């Protein structure tokens, strides 16, 4: 039976809708929802063209967020195109709205474009940074740092939001966005870890460029997996009594699932 894309609504979106309803700005809210839908469609269509599948779409206070399955399979450049396609659509919409004389929606699309390019998860710019830095330092090592930084950014926005509410009691935008970013990053690392494990265990991973790395005898499984990324297939080696021992990426992943991250690689 064919599975269809699931659609979910973030709880914070409901009070945001009633906030616009009370102010009599439902048309503005629906207009913004329309343009963030186009933004996310840019991601989805590009991902589908590269062979990925849209598993789920979340309606959130900072726009819609698509959960894309198989995004690690396309090349590094194609993944970057998927991340940047949403802001590109928003930039185009800003230009079209400006030409049509709709300054409000032109400004809104411009803000959506720029805000989503900020280097914080779960924004598009955060995903760009995750995959750029992940190629050098490893996806999980990069994610562990980026999630903490992104959460700090969320708390910063919440602080600005509280000040905003004091000065302008009917404007909750920064507070809502800050809450969403903090909430999202509480689960972001687990989500990235799950996707990374799936990708590194996938059979198609063996079709990528191979990298051989020499390791110390006391290195743990968690340390090796944290250094891996999607664009290469890793082979690790270590020497004992003049004999070189080898373990493939798949062997490392299977040992990790069996023994845990703290277990030693070379027994």
Tab-separated table of C-alpha atoms in Angstrom:
chain	number	residue	atom	x	y	z
A	1	UNK	CA	0.000	0.000	0.000
A	2	UNK	CA	1.391	3.387	-0.989
A	3	UNK	CA	2.222	5.735	1.871
A	4	UNK	CA	1.236	9.377	1.555
A	5	UNK	CA	2.964	12.403	3.025
A	6	UNK	CA	1.784	13.145	6.563
A	7	UNK	CA	0.772	16.681	7.510
A	8	UNK	CA	1.159	17.868	11.109
A	9	UNK	CA	0.395	21.184	12.809
A	10	UNK	CA	2.745	22.497	15.482
A	11	UNK	CA	0.867	23.427	18.731
A	12	UNK	CA	2.306	26.968	18.737
A	13	UNK	CA	0.635	27.688	15.387
A	14	UNK	CA	-2.858	27.551	16.922
A	15	UNK	CA	-2.433	30.488	19.368
A	16	UNK	CA	-0.687	32.388	16.583
A	17	UNK	CA	-3.778	31.947	14.367
A	18	UNK	CA	-6.121	33.203	17.123
A	19	UNK	CA	-3.789	36.134	17.701
A	20	UNK	CA	-4.269	37.243	14.062
A	21	UNK	CA	-7.989	36.427	14.271
A	22	UNK	CA	-8.501	38.713	17.288
A	23	UNK	CA	-6.629	41.500	15.503
A	24	UNK	CA	-8.762	41.044	12.382
A	25	UNK	CA	-5.756	40.072	10.234
A	26	UNK	CA	-6.865	36.613	9.072
A	27	UNK	CA	-6.246	37.559	5.418
A	28	UNK	CA	-2.699	38.557	6.301
A	29	UNK	CA	-2.200	35.255	8.158
A	30	UNK	CA	-3.528	33.191	5.231
A	31	UNK	CA	-1.370	35.173	2.816
A	32	UNK	CA	1.735	34.473	4.865
A	33	UNK	CA	0.761	30.800	5.105
A	34	UNK	CA	0.442	30.695	1.313
A	35	UNK	CA	3.924	32.121	0.766
A	36	UNK	CA	5.641	29.866	3.318
A	37	UNK	CA	3.910	26.948	1.570
A	38	UNK	CA	5.529	28.031	-1.695
A	39	UNK	CA	8.852	28.296	0.163
A	40	UNK	CA	8.574	24.702	1.379
A	41	UNK	CA	7.369	23.462	-1.993
A	42	UNK	CA	10.675	24.734	-3.370
A	43	UNK	CA	12.492	22.336	-1.017
A	44	UNK	CA	10.123	19.445	-1.716
A	45	UNK	CA	10.123	19.654	-5.504
A	46	UNK	CA	13.911	19.974	-5.649
A	47	UNK	CA	14.372	17.024	-3.285
A	48	UNK	CA	11.959	14.853	-5.289
A	49	UNK	CA	13.831	15.712	-8.498
A	50	UNK	CA	17.014	14.383	-6.864
A	51	UNK	CA	15.381	11.101	-5.828
A	52	UNK	CA	14.399	11.877	-2.223
A	53	UNK	CA	10.903	11.508	-0.756
A	54	UNK	CA	8.823	13.889	1.340
A	55	UNK	CA	7.806	11.918	4.434
A	56	UNK	CA	6.103	14.608	6.484
A	57	UNK	CA	5.241	18.317	6.431
A	58	UNK	CA	5.015	20.350	9.644
A	59	UNK	CA	3.128	23.643	9.823
A	60	UNK	CA	5.142	25.651	12.370
A	61	UNK	CA	5.249	29.266	13.675
A	62	UNK	CA	8.272	29.982	11.466
A	63	UNK	CA	6.815	28.450	8.342
A	64	UNK	CA	6.416	24.905	7.126
A	65	UNK	CA	9.052	22.262	7.582
A	66	UNK	CA	9.321	19.185	5.387
A	67	UNK	CA	10.834	15.958	6.703
A	68	UNK	CA	12.619	14.539	3.662
A	69	UNK	CA	13.661	10.890	3.536
A	70	UNK	CA	16.733	9.862	1.557
A	71	UNK	CA	18.255	13.346	1.421
A	72	UNK	CA	21.661	11.926	2.354
A	73	UNK	CA	21.803	9.890	-0.886
A	74	UNK	CA	22.163	12.778	-3.407
A	75	UNK	CA	25.566	14.418	-3.808
A	76	UNK	CA	26.748	17.208	-1.524
A	77	UNK	CA	26.007	19.858	-4.165
A	78	UNK	CA	22.476	18.559	-4.727
A	79	UNK	CA	21.771	18.645	-0.993
A	80	UNK	CA	22.862	22.282	-0.875
A	81	UNK	CA	20.511	23.050	-3.763
A	82	UNK	CA	17.650	21.463	-1.805
A	83	UNK	CA	18.420	23.615	1.260
A	84	UNK	CA	18.741	26.828	-0.760
A	85	UNK	CA	15.742	26.265	-3.043
A	86	UNK	CA	13.260	27.465	-0.391
A	87	UNK	CA	14.972	30.838	0.230
A	88	UNK	CA	15.362	31.197	-3.550
A	89	UNK	CA	11.586	30.806	-4.019
A	90	UNK	CA	10.950	33.359	-1.248
A	91	UNK	CA	13.350	35.815	-2.901
A	92	UNK	CA	11.498	35.389	-6.216
A	93	UNK	CA	8.143	35.904	-4.486
A	94	UNK	CA	9.470	39.067	-2.814
A	95	UNK	CA	10.428	40.437	-6.225
A	96	UNK	CA	7.054	39.512	-7.771
A	97	UNK	CA	5.121	41.082	-4.874
A	98	UNK	CA	7.222	44.231	-5.153
A	99	UNK	CA	6.438	44.505	-8.858
A	100	UNK	CA	2.739	43.909	-8.118
A	101	UNK	CA	2.765	46.681	-5.528
A	102	UNK	CA	2.233	44.492	-2.448
A	103	UNK	CA	4.873	45.906	-0.117
A	104	UNK	CA	3.643	43.944	2.922
A	105	UNK	CA	4.033	40.538	1.276
A	106	UNK	CA	7.208	41.632	-0.496
A	107	UNK	CA	8.699	42.484	2.869
A	108	UNK	CA	7.387	39.264	4.394
A	109	UNK	CA	8.974	37.086	1.698
A	110	UNK	CA	12.249	38.971	2.013
A	111	UNK	CA	12.265	38.370	5.780
A	112	UNK	CA	11.447	34.662	5.267
A	113	UNK	CA	14.332	34.384	2.796
A	114	UNK	CA	16.912	36.121	4.995
A	115	UNK	CA	15.770	34.572	8.291
A	116	UNK	CA	15.892	31.029	6.900
A	117	UNK	CA	19.477	31.575	5.761
A	118	UNK	CA	20.651	32.197	9.332
A	119	UNK	CA	23.127	29.454	10.407
A	120	UNK	CA	20.911	27.890	13.085
A	121	UNK	CA	18.930	24.662	13.153
A	122	UNK	CA	16.262	23.848	12.085
A	123	UNK	CA	16.536	26.720	9.570
A	124	UNK	CA	17.827	26.189	6.031
A	125	UNK	CA	21.070	28.007	6.805
A	126	UNK	CA	21.633	25.667	9.747
A	127	UNK	CA	21.332	22.644	7.463
A	128	UNK	CA	23.770	24.202	5.003
A	129	UNK	CA	26.302	24.692	7.827
A	130	UNK	CA	25.652	21.170	9.153
A	131	UNK	CA	26.550	19.559	5.837
A	132	UNK	CA	29.430	21.917	4.989
A	133	UNK	CA	31.152	21.536	8.356
A	134	UNK	CA	30.059	17.889	8.567
A	135	UNK	CA	32.268	17.003	5.614
A	136	UNK	CA	35.329	18.093	7.602
A	137	UNK	CA	34.448	17.374	11.223
A	138	UNK	CA	31.747	14.700	10.876
A	139	UNK	CA	27.972	15.076	10.837
A	140	UNK	CA	27.366	14.110	14.474
A	141	UNK	CA	30.279	16.130	15.874
A	142	UNK	CA	29.057	19.189	13.985
A	143	UNK	CA	25.428	18.578	14.980
A	144	UNK	CA	26.270	18.344	18.700
A	145	UNK	CA	27.808	21.848	18.597
A	146	UNK	CA	25.318	23.393	16.185
A	147	UNK	CA	22.303	22.240	18.227
A	148	UNK	CA	23.680	23.924	21.357
A	149	UNK	CA	24.431	27.152	19.474
A	150	UNK	CA	20.984	27.110	17.854
A	151	UNK	CA	19.286	26.593	21.200
A	152	UNK	CA	21.216	29.576	22.573
A	153	UNK	CA	19.983	31.641	19.619
A	154	UNK	CA	16.430	30.564	20.461
A	155	UNK	CA	16.808	31.729	24.052
A	156	UNK	CA	18.226	35.016	22.764
A	157	UNK	CA	15.128	35.525	20.582
A	158	UNK	CA	12.914	34.714	23.561
A	159	UNK	CA	14.671	37.437	25.565
A	160	UNK	CA	14.179	39.912	22.722
A	161	UNK	CA	10.563	38.726	22.488
A	162	UNK	CA	9.868	39.469	26.151
A	163	UNK	CA	11.230	42.980	25.662
A	164	UNK	CA	9.128	43.298	22.510
A	165	UNK	CA	5.956	42.310	24.400
A	166	UNK	CA	6.682	44.919	27.074
A	167	UNK	CA	7.125	47.670	24.485
A	168	UNK	CA	4.488	46.450	22.012
A	169	UNK	CA	1.974	44.229	23.896
A	170	UNK	CA	0.309	42.879	20.741
A	171	UNK	CA	3.485	41.697	18.997
A	172	UNK	CA	4.545	38.153	19.950
A	173	UNK	CA	6.585	37.282	16.857
A	174	UNK	CA	10.090	37.030	18.388
A	175	UNK	CA	8.816	35.216	21.471
A	176	UNK	CA	6.942	32.591	19.425
A	177	UNK	CA	9.862	32.046	17.022
A	178	UNK	CA	12.332	31.792	19.898
A	179	UNK	CA	10.151	29.226	21.695
A	180	UNK	CA	9.879	27.184	18.517
A	181	UNK	CA	13.645	27.119	17.904
A	182	UNK	CA	14.358	26.080	21.509
A	183	UNK	CA	11.643	23.405	21.358
A	184	UNK	CA	12.869	22.045	18.003
A	185	UNK	CA	16.500	21.767	19.083
A	186	UNK	CA	15.614	19.629	22.083
A	187	UNK	CA	14.928	16.802	19.637
A	188	UNK	CA	17.065	17.907	16.693
A	189	UNK	CA	20.228	15.998	17.649
A	190	UNK	CA	18.309	12.739	18.116
A	191	UNK	CA	16.666	13.215	14.731
A	192	UNK	CA	20.005	13.904	13.023
A	193	UNK	CA	21.553	10.885	14.776
A	194	UNK	CA	18.733	8.625	13.606
A	195	UNK	CA	19.019	9.835	9.996
A	196	UNK	CA	22.816	9.534	10.097
A	197	UNK	CA	22.727	5.949	11.383
A	198	UNK	CA	20.269	4.998	8.650
A	199	UNK	CA	22.431	6.612	5.979
A	200	UNK	CA	25.702	5.046	7.153
A	201	UNK	CA	24.132	1.578	7.254
A	202	UNK	CA	22.547	1.931	3.815
A	203	UNK	CA	23.874	-0.338	1.069
A	204	UNK	CA	24.254	2.531	-1.410
A	205	UNK	CA	26.832	4.119	0.917
A	206	UNK	CA	29.424	1.665	-0.454
A	207	UNK	CA	29.124	3.263	-3.913
A	208	UNK	CA	30.724	6.512	-2.733
A	209	UNK	CA	34.373	7.545	-2.578
A	210	UNK	CA	36.386	5.506	-0.065
A	211	UNK	CA	38.541	7.058	2.652
A	212	UNK	CA	41.017	5.043	4.733
A	213	UNK	CA	41.856	6.333	8.211
A	214	UNK	CA	44.436	5.060	10.732
A	215	UNK	CA	43.203	5.055	14.344
A	216	UNK	CA	44.664	4.501	17.822
A	217	UNK	CA	43.958	1.255	19.644
A	218	UNK	CA	41.855	2.850	22.380
A	219	UNK	CA	39.442	4.716	20.105
A	220	UNK	CA	35.736	4.146	20.807
A	221	UNK	CA	32.983	3.334	18.343
A	222	UNK	CA	31.217	6.612	19.120
A	223	UNK	CA	34.333	8.623	18.246
A	224	UNK	CA	34.650	6.985	14.828
A	225	UNK	CA	30.965	7.342	13.934
A	226	UNK	CA	31.010	11.017	14.981
A	227	UNK	CA	33.678	11.667	12.313
A	228	UNK	CA	31.706	10.089	9.460
A	229	UNK	CA	29.624	11.927	6.874
A	230	UNK	CA	27.461	11.081	3.869
A	231	UNK	CA	29.883	11.777	1.012
A	232	UNK	CA	32.459	9.039	1.628
A	233	UNK	CA	32.606	5.412	2.688
A	234	UNK	CA	35.047	4.940	5.563
A	235	UNK	CA	37.553	2.163	6.253
A	236	UNK	CA	39.438	2.286	9.554
A	237	UNK	CA	42.689	0.480	10.336
A	238	UNK	CA	44.935	-0.050	13.339
A	239	UNK	CA	48.184	-1.955	13.857
A	240	UNK	CA	48.900	-4.550	16.559
A	241	UNK	CA	52.092	-6.628	16.746
A	242	UNK	CA	52.957	-5.688	13.173
A	243	UNK	CA	49.565	-6.813	11.851
A	244	UNK	CA	47.109	-4.323	10.359
A	245	UNK	CA	43.453	-4.793	11.317
A	246	UNK	CA	40.650	-3.320	9.208
A	247	UNK	CA	37.016	-2.476	9.844
A	248	UNK	CA	34.572	-1.080	7.305
A	249	UNK	CA	31.967	1.605	7.910
A	250	UNK	CA	29.220	-0.999	7.999
A	251	UNK	CA	31.143	-3.135	10.529
A	252	UNK	CA	31.646	-0.074	12.760
A	253	UNK	CA	27.941	0.781	12.603
A	254	UNK	CA	26.888	-2.791	13.372
A	255	UNK	CA	29.258	-2.912	16.360
A	256	UNK	CA	27.899	0.435	17.574
A	257	UNK	CA	24.328	-0.831	17.524
A	258	UNK	CA	25.392	-4.033	19.283
A	259	UNK	CA	27.851	-2.756	21.910
A	260	UNK	CA	27.150	0.986	22.289
A	261	UNK	CA	29.116	4.159	21.611
A	262	UNK	CA	31.562	3.741	24.513
A	263	UNK	CA	32.781	0.284	23.439
A	264	UNK	CA	36.334	-0.049	22.122
A	265	UNK	CA	36.756	-0.676	18.395
A	266	UNK	CA	39.854	-2.856	18.588
A	267	UNK	CA	39.535	-5.666	21.129
